[in-house]
Amino acid sequence: MNAASPAASSAAQGAKPPILLITGVSGSGKTTIGSLLAGRLGWEYAEADAFHPPANIAKMSAGHPLTDEDRWPWLDNIGRWIDETTARGRPGVVTSSALKRVYRDRLLAGRPQVRLIYLDADRETVARRLTARNGHFFPPELLDSQFGDLEPPADDEHPVRVKVDDHDSPLTVAERLVHAEQLEAVEAAHDRTEAAHSQTANDQAAHGKEAGEA
C-alpha cells in the first residue's frame, strides 16, 4: 500500500486545505498542467502572469530579464492569493516560475499547506516550445536568462519533481500528479470537512431557533 502523500495526510488530519505551487521555467507547461489539475479537482486556480505589475510585463515583452527587485512585488501578490484562498477554506493551484531558492522560500515561509511541484523540462524541450508559442509575452531570447537563474529545488524543500518532455501529454502529466499525490483523496477529505462545518452551522442555527421559540 502506498504511503499517504503530505497533501493527503494533512487533509485527513483536518489541516488547512492544500495549495499546489506549480514551478518551472517558462515553457515547462505550468499553465497547462496547473489549469488541468484545478479543473480536474474543482480547485481554485491562479496563473502567475496575472500577478505581474504592468512594468514587469512591458520589460519582458521588450526582451529584458527581470531583476530580483522586479520580482518581489510579484511574489508577494502570489503569496496574498495563497493566503486569501486559504482563508476562504479552499484548496487551490497557482503557478510561478520561482526559479531561485530565495523566491520559493518567500512563497513557502509560514505556509505549510503549500505543496511544491517542480516541472523539470530540459533546455531543448523548452526551446522548441517557446519557438512555437504564439500570443505569449515571453520571447524565446530570454531562454538563457531562465536557465541561468534556475536553481532546481533541493531535497530539503520536499518538492514533487515531474520530468516533462514531449513524449507525455499535459493531461497525462496532470493525471499522474493526481494519482501520485492522492489528490482525489485530498478533495474528498476537503468535501467531508466542508460538509461537517455546514452541518454544524445548520445544527447551531436550528438550536438557536428552538431556544428562541421556547
N, C-alpha and C. Protein backbone atom coordinates (compact mmCIF):
# COMPACT_ATOMS: atom_id res chain seq x y z
N MET A 1 0.85 -1.20 0.00
CA MET A 1 0.00 0.00 0.00
C MET A 1 0.88 1.24 0.00
N ASN A 2 0.55 2.20 -0.84
CA ASN A 2 1.36 3.40 -0.94
C ASN A 2 1.17 4.27 0.28
N ALA A 3 2.27 4.88 0.74
CA ALA A 3 2.17 5.82 1.85
C ALA A 3 1.40 7.05 1.40
N ALA A 4 0.68 7.66 2.34
CA ALA A 4 -0.09 8.85 2.00
C ALA A 4 0.85 10.00 1.67
N SER A 5 0.49 10.80 0.69
CA SER A 5 1.28 11.97 0.35
C SER A 5 1.12 13.01 1.45
N PRO A 6 2.05 14.00 1.54
CA PRO A 6 1.89 15.06 2.54
C PRO A 6 0.56 15.78 2.41
N ALA A 7 0.13 16.05 1.18
CA ALA A 7 -1.14 16.75 0.99
C ALA A 7 -2.30 15.91 1.50
N ALA A 8 -2.30 14.60 1.19
CA ALA A 8 -3.39 13.72 1.63
C ALA A 8 -3.38 13.57 3.14
N SER A 9 -2.20 13.44 3.74
CA SER A 9 -2.10 13.29 5.19
C SER A 9 -2.63 14.53 5.91
N SER A 10 -2.27 15.70 5.40
CA SER A 10 -2.72 16.94 6.02
C SER A 10 -4.23 17.07 5.94
N ALA A 11 -4.78 16.72 4.77
CA ALA A 11 -6.22 16.82 4.59
C ALA A 11 -6.95 15.88 5.53
N ALA A 12 -6.42 14.65 5.68
CA ALA A 12 -7.04 13.67 6.55
C ALA A 12 -7.03 14.12 8.00
N GLN A 13 -6.03 14.93 8.38
CA GLN A 13 -5.91 15.41 9.74
C GLN A 13 -6.66 16.72 9.96
N GLY A 14 -7.38 17.19 8.95
CA GLY A 14 -8.16 18.40 9.10
C GLY A 14 -7.34 19.67 9.05
N ALA A 15 -6.13 19.63 8.48
CA ALA A 15 -5.28 20.80 8.38
C ALA A 15 -5.82 21.75 7.31
N LYS A 16 -5.11 22.86 7.12
CA LYS A 16 -5.53 23.81 6.10
C LYS A 16 -5.59 23.13 4.74
N PRO A 17 -6.55 23.53 3.90
CA PRO A 17 -6.61 22.92 2.56
C PRO A 17 -5.33 23.20 1.79
N PRO A 18 -4.88 22.24 0.99
CA PRO A 18 -3.59 22.39 0.31
C PRO A 18 -3.64 23.38 -0.85
N ILE A 19 -2.50 23.97 -1.09
CA ILE A 19 -2.27 24.80 -2.28
C ILE A 19 -1.10 24.17 -3.03
N LEU A 20 -1.31 23.84 -4.29
CA LEU A 20 -0.23 23.31 -5.12
C LEU A 20 0.46 24.47 -5.82
N LEU A 21 1.76 24.61 -5.62
CA LEU A 21 2.57 25.63 -6.27
C LEU A 21 3.31 24.96 -7.41
N ILE A 22 2.89 25.24 -8.65
CA ILE A 22 3.48 24.61 -9.83
C ILE A 22 4.61 25.49 -10.34
N THR A 23 5.84 24.99 -10.31
CA THR A 23 7.00 25.80 -10.66
C THR A 23 7.77 25.20 -11.84
N GLY A 24 8.66 26.00 -12.39
CA GLY A 24 9.49 25.57 -13.51
C GLY A 24 9.73 26.74 -14.45
N VAL A 25 10.64 26.57 -15.37
CA VAL A 25 10.95 27.64 -16.32
C VAL A 25 9.77 27.86 -17.26
N SER A 26 9.74 29.02 -17.90
CA SER A 26 8.72 29.30 -18.89
C SER A 26 8.84 28.29 -20.03
N GLY A 27 7.72 27.70 -20.41
CA GLY A 27 7.75 26.66 -21.44
C GLY A 27 7.71 25.26 -20.89
N SER A 28 7.77 25.11 -19.56
CA SER A 28 7.73 23.78 -18.95
C SER A 28 6.32 23.22 -18.85
N GLY A 29 5.32 24.07 -19.04
CA GLY A 29 3.93 23.59 -19.01
C GLY A 29 3.17 23.95 -17.76
N LYS A 30 3.63 24.95 -17.01
CA LYS A 30 2.99 25.30 -15.74
C LYS A 30 1.51 25.65 -15.91
N THR A 31 1.22 26.55 -16.87
CA THR A 31 -0.15 27.00 -17.06
C THR A 31 -1.06 25.85 -17.49
N THR A 32 -0.62 25.08 -18.47
CA THR A 32 -1.45 23.99 -18.99
C THR A 32 -1.69 22.93 -17.92
N ILE A 33 -0.63 22.49 -17.26
CA ILE A 33 -0.77 21.43 -16.26
C ILE A 33 -1.50 21.95 -15.02
N GLY A 34 -1.20 23.18 -14.62
CA GLY A 34 -1.88 23.75 -13.45
C GLY A 34 -3.37 23.90 -13.66
N SER A 35 -3.76 24.40 -14.83
CA SER A 35 -5.19 24.58 -15.11
C SER A 35 -5.89 23.22 -15.25
N LEU A 36 -5.21 22.24 -15.81
CA LEU A 36 -5.79 20.89 -15.91
C LEU A 36 -6.02 20.30 -14.52
N LEU A 37 -5.05 20.46 -13.64
CA LEU A 37 -5.20 19.96 -12.27
C LEU A 37 -6.37 20.64 -11.56
N ALA A 38 -6.43 21.97 -11.66
CA ALA A 38 -7.50 22.70 -10.98
C ALA A 38 -8.87 22.31 -11.53
N GLY A 39 -8.96 22.17 -12.85
CA GLY A 39 -10.21 21.78 -13.44
C GLY A 39 -10.61 20.36 -13.08
N ARG A 40 -9.64 19.48 -13.04
CA ARG A 40 -9.89 18.08 -12.71
C ARG A 40 -10.40 17.92 -11.29
N LEU A 41 -9.88 18.75 -10.37
CA LEU A 41 -10.21 18.63 -8.96
C LEU A 41 -11.28 19.60 -8.49
N GLY A 42 -11.58 20.62 -9.32
CA GLY A 42 -12.54 21.64 -8.90
C GLY A 42 -11.96 22.60 -7.88
N TRP A 43 -10.64 22.82 -7.94
CA TRP A 43 -9.96 23.71 -7.01
C TRP A 43 -9.82 25.11 -7.61
N GLU A 44 -9.53 26.08 -6.75
CA GLU A 44 -9.24 27.44 -7.21
C GLU A 44 -7.97 27.41 -8.05
N TYR A 45 -7.90 28.34 -9.01
CA TYR A 45 -6.71 28.39 -9.87
C TYR A 45 -6.29 29.83 -10.12
N ALA A 46 -4.99 30.05 -10.13
CA ALA A 46 -4.44 31.36 -10.47
C ALA A 46 -3.18 31.18 -11.29
N GLU A 47 -3.02 32.02 -12.29
CA GLU A 47 -1.89 31.98 -13.20
C GLU A 47 -0.88 33.06 -12.81
N ALA A 48 0.38 32.69 -12.74
CA ALA A 48 1.43 33.60 -12.27
C ALA A 48 1.47 34.90 -13.04
N ASP A 49 1.26 34.84 -14.35
CA ASP A 49 1.35 36.05 -15.17
C ASP A 49 0.39 37.13 -14.70
N ALA A 50 -0.75 36.72 -14.13
CA ALA A 50 -1.77 37.68 -13.71
C ALA A 50 -1.30 38.55 -12.54
N PHE A 51 -0.24 38.13 -11.85
CA PHE A 51 0.23 38.85 -10.68
C PHE A 51 1.37 39.82 -10.98
N HIS A 52 1.86 39.82 -12.22
CA HIS A 52 2.94 40.74 -12.59
C HIS A 52 2.42 42.17 -12.71
N PRO A 53 3.12 43.13 -12.13
CA PRO A 53 2.79 44.53 -12.39
C PRO A 53 2.99 44.83 -13.87
N PRO A 54 2.27 45.80 -14.43
CA PRO A 54 2.42 46.15 -15.85
C PRO A 54 3.86 46.42 -16.26
N ALA A 55 4.64 47.02 -15.36
CA ALA A 55 6.04 47.33 -15.70
C ALA A 55 6.84 46.06 -15.97
N ASN A 56 6.55 45.00 -15.24
CA ASN A 56 7.25 43.73 -15.47
C ASN A 56 6.90 43.14 -16.83
N ILE A 57 5.62 43.19 -17.18
CA ILE A 57 5.17 42.65 -18.47
C ILE A 57 5.81 43.42 -19.61
N ALA A 58 5.86 44.74 -19.48
CA ALA A 58 6.48 45.56 -20.52
C ALA A 58 7.97 45.23 -20.65
N LYS A 59 8.61 45.02 -19.53
CA LYS A 59 10.05 44.72 -19.54
C LYS A 59 10.32 43.40 -20.23
N MET A 60 9.53 42.36 -19.90
CA MET A 60 9.73 41.06 -20.51
C MET A 60 9.38 41.08 -21.99
N SER A 61 8.34 41.83 -22.35
CA SER A 61 7.94 41.93 -23.75
C SER A 61 9.04 42.56 -24.60
N ALA A 62 9.82 43.44 -23.97
CA ALA A 62 10.92 44.10 -24.66
C ALA A 62 12.18 43.23 -24.69
N GLY A 63 12.10 42.04 -24.08
CA GLY A 63 13.24 41.13 -24.10
C GLY A 63 14.23 41.34 -22.99
N HIS A 64 13.81 42.07 -21.94
CA HIS A 64 14.72 42.33 -20.82
C HIS A 64 14.37 41.42 -19.64
N PRO A 65 15.35 40.72 -19.07
CA PRO A 65 15.06 39.86 -17.92
C PRO A 65 14.72 40.68 -16.68
N LEU A 66 13.90 40.10 -15.81
CA LEU A 66 13.52 40.77 -14.57
C LEU A 66 14.63 40.64 -13.53
N THR A 67 14.77 41.65 -12.71
CA THR A 67 15.70 41.61 -11.58
C THR A 67 14.96 41.09 -10.34
N ASP A 68 15.72 40.80 -9.29
CA ASP A 68 15.07 40.40 -8.04
C ASP A 68 14.12 41.48 -7.54
N GLU A 69 14.53 42.73 -7.69
CA GLU A 69 13.68 43.84 -7.24
C GLU A 69 12.36 43.87 -7.99
N ASP A 70 12.40 43.48 -9.28
CA ASP A 70 11.17 43.40 -10.06
C ASP A 70 10.26 42.28 -9.55
N ARG A 71 10.87 41.22 -9.07
CA ARG A 71 10.10 40.02 -8.72
C ARG A 71 9.45 40.06 -7.34
N TRP A 72 10.00 40.85 -6.40
CA TRP A 72 9.44 40.81 -5.04
C TRP A 72 7.95 41.17 -5.01
N PRO A 73 7.51 42.26 -5.66
CA PRO A 73 6.07 42.56 -5.62
C PRO A 73 5.22 41.46 -6.25
N TRP A 74 5.75 40.86 -7.31
CA TRP A 74 5.05 39.76 -7.99
C TRP A 74 4.88 38.57 -7.04
N LEU A 75 5.96 38.18 -6.36
CA LEU A 75 5.90 37.06 -5.43
C LEU A 75 4.96 37.36 -4.27
N ASP A 76 4.99 38.60 -3.79
CA ASP A 76 4.11 38.98 -2.68
C ASP A 76 2.65 38.94 -3.10
N ASN A 77 2.36 39.30 -4.35
CA ASN A 77 1.00 39.21 -4.85
C ASN A 77 0.52 37.75 -4.89
N ILE A 78 1.41 36.85 -5.30
CA ILE A 78 1.06 35.42 -5.31
C ILE A 78 0.83 34.95 -3.87
N GLY A 79 1.69 35.38 -2.97
CA GLY A 79 1.53 34.99 -1.56
C GLY A 79 0.20 35.46 -0.99
N ARG A 80 -0.24 36.66 -1.36
CA ARG A 80 -1.53 37.16 -0.88
C ARG A 80 -2.67 36.29 -1.41
N TRP A 81 -2.54 35.87 -2.68
CA TRP A 81 -3.59 34.99 -3.24
C TRP A 81 -3.65 33.68 -2.46
N ILE A 82 -2.50 33.12 -2.14
CA ILE A 82 -2.47 31.88 -1.35
C ILE A 82 -3.16 32.09 -0.01
N ASP A 83 -2.82 33.18 0.68
CA ASP A 83 -3.39 33.45 1.99
C ASP A 83 -4.91 33.66 1.91
N GLU A 84 -5.35 34.39 0.90
CA GLU A 84 -6.78 34.66 0.76
C GLU A 84 -7.55 33.40 0.41
N THR A 85 -6.97 32.57 -0.44
CA THR A 85 -7.62 31.31 -0.81
C THR A 85 -7.72 30.39 0.41
N THR A 86 -6.66 30.31 1.19
CA THR A 86 -6.67 29.51 2.41
C THR A 86 -7.68 30.04 3.41
N ALA A 87 -7.76 31.37 3.54
CA ALA A 87 -8.70 31.97 4.49
C ALA A 87 -10.15 31.64 4.13
N ARG A 88 -10.41 31.42 2.83
CA ARG A 88 -11.76 31.04 2.40
C ARG A 88 -12.01 29.54 2.57
N GLY A 89 -10.98 28.82 3.03
CA GLY A 89 -11.13 27.39 3.23
C GLY A 89 -11.11 26.59 1.95
N ARG A 90 -10.47 27.13 0.92
CA ARG A 90 -10.47 26.47 -0.38
C ARG A 90 -9.07 25.93 -0.73
N PRO A 91 -8.99 24.72 -1.30
CA PRO A 91 -7.73 24.26 -1.89
C PRO A 91 -7.50 24.97 -3.21
N GLY A 92 -6.27 25.03 -3.65
CA GLY A 92 -6.01 25.76 -4.89
C GLY A 92 -4.74 25.31 -5.60
N VAL A 93 -4.59 25.83 -6.80
CA VAL A 93 -3.42 25.60 -7.64
C VAL A 93 -2.96 26.95 -8.15
N VAL A 94 -1.68 27.25 -8.00
CA VAL A 94 -1.14 28.51 -8.52
C VAL A 94 0.21 28.23 -9.16
N THR A 95 0.48 28.91 -10.25
CA THR A 95 1.75 28.73 -10.94
C THR A 95 2.71 29.87 -10.61
N SER A 96 3.99 29.56 -10.70
CA SER A 96 5.04 30.58 -10.56
C SER A 96 6.34 29.94 -11.00
N SER A 97 7.12 30.66 -11.78
CA SER A 97 8.41 30.09 -12.19
C SER A 97 9.28 29.80 -10.96
N ALA A 98 9.28 30.75 -9.99
CA ALA A 98 10.02 30.55 -8.72
C ALA A 98 11.37 29.89 -8.98
N LEU A 99 12.16 30.49 -9.85
CA LEU A 99 13.39 29.86 -10.32
C LEU A 99 14.45 29.71 -9.23
N LYS A 100 14.51 30.67 -8.32
CA LYS A 100 15.55 30.66 -7.30
C LYS A 100 15.00 30.18 -5.96
N ARG A 101 15.89 29.62 -5.16
CA ARG A 101 15.51 29.16 -3.82
C ARG A 101 14.91 30.29 -3.00
N VAL A 102 15.49 31.49 -3.10
CA VAL A 102 15.01 32.61 -2.29
C VAL A 102 13.58 32.98 -2.68
N TYR A 103 13.21 32.80 -3.95
CA TYR A 103 11.82 33.07 -4.36
C TYR A 103 10.87 32.05 -3.74
N ARG A 104 11.27 30.79 -3.79
CA ARG A 104 10.41 29.75 -3.23
C ARG A 104 10.30 29.90 -1.72
N ASP A 105 11.41 30.25 -1.07
CA ASP A 105 11.36 30.47 0.38
C ASP A 105 10.37 31.58 0.72
N ARG A 106 10.33 32.60 -0.10
CA ARG A 106 9.41 33.73 0.16
C ARG A 106 7.95 33.27 0.05
N LEU A 107 7.67 32.36 -0.89
CA LEU A 107 6.31 31.88 -1.07
C LEU A 107 5.92 30.82 -0.04
N LEU A 108 6.89 30.02 0.41
CA LEU A 108 6.58 28.90 1.29
C LEU A 108 6.64 29.25 2.77
N ALA A 109 7.35 30.31 3.12
CA ALA A 109 7.54 30.65 4.53
C ALA A 109 6.21 30.89 5.23
N GLY A 110 5.97 30.15 6.32
CA GLY A 110 4.76 30.31 7.09
C GLY A 110 3.52 29.75 6.42
N ARG A 111 3.71 28.97 5.36
CA ARG A 111 2.58 28.41 4.62
C ARG A 111 2.78 26.90 4.46
N PRO A 112 2.62 26.14 5.52
CA PRO A 112 2.87 24.70 5.45
C PRO A 112 1.89 23.96 4.55
N GLN A 113 0.80 24.61 4.19
CA GLN A 113 -0.19 23.95 3.32
C GLN A 113 0.21 23.95 1.85
N VAL A 114 1.29 24.67 1.52
CA VAL A 114 1.72 24.77 0.12
C VAL A 114 2.60 23.58 -0.24
N ARG A 115 2.25 22.90 -1.32
CA ARG A 115 2.99 21.74 -1.81
C ARG A 115 3.73 22.15 -3.08
N LEU A 116 5.05 22.02 -3.08
CA LEU A 116 5.89 22.46 -4.19
C LEU A 116 5.96 21.39 -5.27
N ILE A 117 5.51 21.73 -6.47
CA ILE A 117 5.57 20.85 -7.64
C ILE A 117 6.56 21.46 -8.62
N TYR A 118 7.61 20.72 -8.98
CA TYR A 118 8.63 21.24 -9.91
C TYR A 118 8.55 20.50 -11.23
N LEU A 119 8.25 21.23 -12.31
CA LEU A 119 8.22 20.66 -13.66
C LEU A 119 9.63 20.76 -14.25
N ASP A 120 10.26 19.62 -14.38
CA ASP A 120 11.66 19.55 -14.79
C ASP A 120 11.73 19.31 -16.30
N ALA A 121 11.91 20.38 -17.04
CA ALA A 121 12.00 20.30 -18.50
C ALA A 121 13.41 20.67 -18.94
N ASP A 122 13.95 19.92 -19.92
CA ASP A 122 15.30 20.23 -20.37
C ASP A 122 15.29 21.40 -21.36
N ARG A 123 16.46 21.91 -21.62
CA ARG A 123 16.60 23.11 -22.44
C ARG A 123 16.04 22.92 -23.85
N GLU A 124 16.28 21.76 -24.45
CA GLU A 124 15.82 21.51 -25.82
C GLU A 124 14.29 21.51 -25.91
N THR A 125 13.65 20.88 -24.94
CA THR A 125 12.19 20.84 -24.92
C THR A 125 11.62 22.25 -24.78
N VAL A 126 12.18 23.02 -23.86
CA VAL A 126 11.70 24.38 -23.63
C VAL A 126 11.94 25.26 -24.86
N ALA A 127 13.10 25.11 -25.50
CA ALA A 127 13.41 25.91 -26.69
C ALA A 127 12.39 25.64 -27.80
N ARG A 128 12.05 24.38 -28.01
CA ARG A 128 11.05 24.05 -29.03
C ARG A 128 9.70 24.67 -28.71
N ARG A 129 9.32 24.60 -27.47
CA ARG A 129 8.01 25.12 -27.08
C ARG A 129 7.93 26.64 -27.19
N LEU A 130 8.99 27.31 -26.75
CA LEU A 130 8.98 28.78 -26.82
C LEU A 130 9.01 29.27 -28.26
N THR A 131 9.73 28.56 -29.11
CA THR A 131 9.80 28.95 -30.52
C THR A 131 8.43 28.81 -31.18
N ALA A 132 7.68 27.77 -30.78
CA ALA A 132 6.38 27.50 -31.39
C ALA A 132 5.24 28.30 -30.75
N ARG A 133 5.49 28.89 -29.61
CA ARG A 133 4.41 29.55 -28.86
C ARG A 133 3.97 30.85 -29.54
N ASN A 134 2.67 31.06 -29.56
CA ASN A 134 2.11 32.29 -30.12
C ASN A 134 1.28 32.99 -29.05
N GLY A 135 1.30 34.32 -29.10
CA GLY A 135 0.43 35.09 -28.22
C GLY A 135 0.87 35.15 -26.77
N HIS A 136 2.11 34.82 -26.49
CA HIS A 136 2.61 34.89 -25.12
C HIS A 136 3.73 35.92 -25.09
N PHE A 137 3.80 36.69 -23.99
CA PHE A 137 4.74 37.81 -23.98
C PHE A 137 6.17 37.42 -23.65
N PHE A 138 6.47 36.13 -23.49
CA PHE A 138 7.82 35.70 -23.12
C PHE A 138 8.61 35.34 -24.37
N PRO A 139 9.54 36.19 -24.81
CA PRO A 139 10.32 35.90 -26.02
C PRO A 139 11.29 34.75 -25.81
N PRO A 140 11.49 33.92 -26.80
CA PRO A 140 12.44 32.81 -26.67
C PRO A 140 13.85 33.26 -26.34
N GLU A 141 14.19 34.53 -26.68
CA GLU A 141 15.54 35.02 -26.41
C GLU A 141 15.87 35.04 -24.91
N LEU A 142 14.84 34.99 -24.07
CA LEU A 142 15.09 35.01 -22.63
C LEU A 142 15.38 33.62 -22.07
N LEU A 143 15.50 32.64 -22.95
CA LEU A 143 15.78 31.27 -22.51
C LEU A 143 17.06 31.21 -21.70
N ASP A 144 18.11 31.88 -22.17
CA ASP A 144 19.39 31.86 -21.46
C ASP A 144 19.23 32.40 -20.04
N SER A 145 18.44 33.47 -19.91
CA SER A 145 18.23 34.07 -18.60
C SER A 145 17.50 33.10 -17.68
N GLN A 146 16.51 32.40 -18.21
CA GLN A 146 15.74 31.45 -17.40
C GLN A 146 16.64 30.35 -16.83
N PHE A 147 17.39 29.71 -17.70
CA PHE A 147 18.22 28.61 -17.23
C PHE A 147 19.43 29.10 -16.44
N GLY A 148 19.83 30.33 -16.68
CA GLY A 148 20.91 30.91 -15.88
C GLY A 148 20.48 31.15 -14.44
N ASP A 149 19.23 31.56 -14.26
CA ASP A 149 18.70 31.82 -12.91
C ASP A 149 18.22 30.56 -12.20
N LEU A 150 17.92 29.51 -12.96
CA LEU A 150 17.29 28.33 -12.38
C LEU A 150 18.14 27.66 -11.30
N GLU A 151 17.53 27.49 -10.14
CA GLU A 151 18.09 26.70 -9.04
C GLU A 151 17.08 25.60 -8.75
N PRO A 152 17.24 24.42 -9.33
CA PRO A 152 16.25 23.35 -9.10
C PRO A 152 16.06 23.11 -7.61
N PRO A 153 14.83 22.82 -7.19
CA PRO A 153 14.56 22.60 -5.76
C PRO A 153 15.43 21.51 -5.17
N ALA A 154 15.93 21.77 -3.97
CA ALA A 154 16.76 20.80 -3.25
C ALA A 154 15.85 19.85 -2.46
N ASP A 155 16.44 18.74 -2.02
CA ASP A 155 15.67 17.74 -1.30
C ASP A 155 15.02 18.30 -0.04
N ASP A 156 15.68 19.26 0.63
CA ASP A 156 15.12 19.78 1.87
C ASP A 156 13.92 20.69 1.65
N GLU A 157 13.62 21.00 0.37
CA GLU A 157 12.39 21.73 0.05
C GLU A 157 11.22 20.78 -0.15
N HIS A 158 11.49 19.49 -0.15
CA HIS A 158 10.47 18.44 -0.30
C HIS A 158 9.61 18.64 -1.55
N PRO A 159 10.26 18.82 -2.70
CA PRO A 159 9.48 19.04 -3.93
C PRO A 159 8.94 17.73 -4.50
N VAL A 160 7.90 17.84 -5.29
CA VAL A 160 7.47 16.75 -6.15
C VAL A 160 8.07 17.05 -7.51
N ARG A 161 9.03 16.26 -7.95
CA ARG A 161 9.69 16.51 -9.23
C ARG A 161 8.99 15.72 -10.33
N VAL A 162 8.63 16.44 -11.39
CA VAL A 162 7.93 15.82 -12.51
C VAL A 162 8.74 16.05 -13.77
N LYS A 163 9.25 15.00 -14.37
CA LYS A 163 10.01 15.12 -15.61
C LYS A 163 9.04 15.44 -16.75
N VAL A 164 9.35 16.51 -17.48
CA VAL A 164 8.49 16.97 -18.56
C VAL A 164 9.24 16.90 -19.88
N ASP A 165 8.65 16.24 -20.87
CA ASP A 165 9.20 16.24 -22.22
C ASP A 165 8.04 16.16 -23.20
N ASP A 166 8.35 15.96 -24.47
CA ASP A 166 7.29 15.94 -25.49
C ASP A 166 6.67 14.57 -25.67
N HIS A 167 7.06 13.59 -24.87
CA HIS A 167 6.51 12.25 -25.01
C HIS A 167 5.17 12.09 -24.30
N ASP A 168 5.02 12.76 -23.14
CA ASP A 168 3.77 12.68 -22.39
C ASP A 168 2.96 13.95 -22.58
N SER A 169 1.67 13.80 -22.79
CA SER A 169 0.79 14.96 -22.94
C SER A 169 0.62 15.64 -21.59
N PRO A 170 0.26 16.93 -21.58
CA PRO A 170 -0.01 17.61 -20.30
C PRO A 170 -1.09 16.89 -19.49
N LEU A 171 -2.10 16.35 -20.17
CA LEU A 171 -3.15 15.63 -19.45
C LEU A 171 -2.59 14.41 -18.74
N THR A 172 -1.67 13.70 -19.39
CA THR A 172 -1.04 12.53 -18.77
C THR A 172 -0.25 12.95 -17.53
N VAL A 173 0.49 14.05 -17.64
CA VAL A 173 1.28 14.53 -16.51
C VAL A 173 0.36 14.92 -15.36
N ALA A 174 -0.74 15.62 -15.68
CA ALA A 174 -1.68 16.05 -14.64
C ALA A 174 -2.29 14.84 -13.94
N GLU A 175 -2.70 13.85 -14.71
CA GLU A 175 -3.30 12.66 -14.11
C GLU A 175 -2.29 11.91 -13.24
N ARG A 176 -1.05 11.89 -13.68
CA ARG A 176 0.00 11.24 -12.89
C ARG A 176 0.15 11.93 -11.54
N LEU A 177 0.09 13.26 -11.54
CA LEU A 177 0.18 14.01 -10.29
C LEU A 177 -1.02 13.74 -9.39
N VAL A 178 -2.20 13.68 -9.98
CA VAL A 178 -3.41 13.42 -9.20
C VAL A 178 -3.27 12.11 -8.44
N HIS A 179 -2.78 11.08 -9.13
CA HIS A 179 -2.67 9.76 -8.50
C HIS A 179 -1.47 9.68 -7.55
N ALA A 180 -0.33 10.23 -7.96
CA ALA A 180 0.88 10.14 -7.13
C ALA A 180 0.70 10.89 -5.82
N GLU A 181 0.05 12.05 -5.87
CA GLU A 181 -0.15 12.86 -4.68
C GLU A 181 -1.48 12.58 -3.99
N GLN A 182 -2.23 11.60 -4.52
CA GLN A 182 -3.51 11.20 -3.93
C GLN A 182 -4.45 12.40 -3.79
N LEU A 183 -4.50 13.21 -4.84
CA LEU A 183 -5.26 14.46 -4.76
C LEU A 183 -6.76 14.23 -4.75
N GLU A 184 -7.22 13.12 -5.31
CA GLU A 184 -8.65 12.82 -5.21
C GLU A 184 -9.03 12.59 -3.75
N ALA A 185 -8.15 11.94 -3.00
CA ALA A 185 -8.40 11.73 -1.57
C ALA A 185 -8.40 13.06 -0.83
N VAL A 186 -7.51 13.97 -1.25
CA VAL A 186 -7.45 15.30 -0.64
C VAL A 186 -8.77 16.03 -0.86
N GLU A 187 -9.27 15.99 -2.10
CA GLU A 187 -10.52 16.67 -2.41
C GLU A 187 -11.68 16.05 -1.64
N ALA A 188 -11.69 14.72 -1.53
CA ALA A 188 -12.76 14.05 -0.80
C ALA A 188 -12.73 14.45 0.68
N ALA A 189 -11.52 14.51 1.27
CA ALA A 189 -11.39 14.92 2.67
C ALA A 189 -11.85 16.36 2.86
N HIS A 190 -11.51 17.22 1.89
CA HIS A 190 -11.94 18.62 1.97
C HIS A 190 -13.46 18.71 1.90
N ASP A 191 -14.07 17.95 1.00
CA ASP A 191 -15.53 17.95 0.89
C ASP A 191 -16.18 17.50 2.18
N ARG A 192 -15.61 16.47 2.83
CA ARG A 192 -16.17 15.98 4.08
C ARG A 192 -16.07 17.05 5.17
N THR A 193 -14.94 17.76 5.20
CA THR A 193 -14.75 18.81 6.20
C THR A 193 -15.76 19.93 5.99
N GLU A 194 -15.94 20.35 4.72
CA GLU A 194 -16.91 21.40 4.43
C GLU A 194 -18.32 20.97 4.81
N ALA A 195 -18.66 19.72 4.52
CA ALA A 195 -19.98 19.21 4.84
C ALA A 195 -20.20 19.19 6.35
N ALA A 196 -19.16 18.79 7.10
CA ALA A 196 -19.27 18.76 8.56
C ALA A 196 -19.46 20.16 9.12
N HIS A 197 -18.70 21.13 8.58
CA HIS A 197 -18.85 22.51 9.04
C HIS A 197 -20.24 23.05 8.73
N SER A 198 -20.74 22.72 7.56
CA SER A 198 -22.07 23.16 7.16
C SER A 198 -23.13 22.56 8.07
N GLN A 199 -22.98 21.26 8.39
CA GLN A 199 -23.95 20.59 9.27
C GLN A 199 -23.92 21.21 10.66
N THR A 200 -22.72 21.51 11.17
CA THR A 200 -22.59 22.13 12.48
C THR A 200 -23.28 23.48 12.51
N ALA A 201 -23.07 24.28 11.44
CA ALA A 201 -23.71 25.59 11.37
C ALA A 201 -25.22 25.46 11.33
N ASN A 202 -25.71 24.48 10.58
CA ASN A 202 -27.16 24.27 10.49
C ASN A 202 -27.73 23.85 11.83
N ASP A 203 -27.01 22.95 12.54
CA ASP A 203 -27.46 22.49 13.85
C ASP A 203 -27.50 23.63 14.85
N GLN A 204 -26.47 24.49 14.79
CA GLN A 204 -26.44 25.63 15.70
C GLN A 204 -27.58 26.59 15.42
N ALA A 205 -27.86 26.80 14.13
CA ALA A 205 -28.96 27.69 13.76
C ALA A 205 -30.30 27.12 14.21
N ALA A 206 -30.47 25.82 14.03
CA ALA A 206 -31.72 25.18 14.46
C ALA A 206 -31.88 25.23 15.96
N HIS A 207 -30.79 25.01 16.69
CA HIS A 207 -30.83 25.06 18.15
C HIS A 207 -31.19 26.46 18.62
N GLY A 208 -30.62 27.48 17.97
CA GLY A 208 -30.91 28.85 18.34
C GLY A 208 -32.37 29.20 18.09
N LYS A 209 -32.92 28.68 16.98
CA LYS A 209 -34.31 28.95 16.68
C LYS A 209 -35.23 28.29 17.70
N GLU A 210 -34.90 27.04 18.10
CA GLU A 210 -35.70 26.33 19.10
C GLU A 210 -35.66 27.04 20.43
N ALA A 211 -34.47 27.55 20.80
CA ALA A 211 -34.34 28.26 22.07
C ALA A 211 -35.15 29.54 22.06
N GLY A 212 -35.19 30.20 20.91
CA GLY A 212 -35.96 31.42 20.81
C GLY A 212 -37.46 31.20 20.88
N GLU A 213 -37.89 30.03 20.45
CA GLU A 213 -39.33 29.74 20.45
C GLU A 213 -39.81 29.17 21.77
N ALA A 214 -38.84 28.75 22.61
CA ALA A 214 -39.21 28.13 23.89
C ALA A 214 -39.82 29.16 24.86
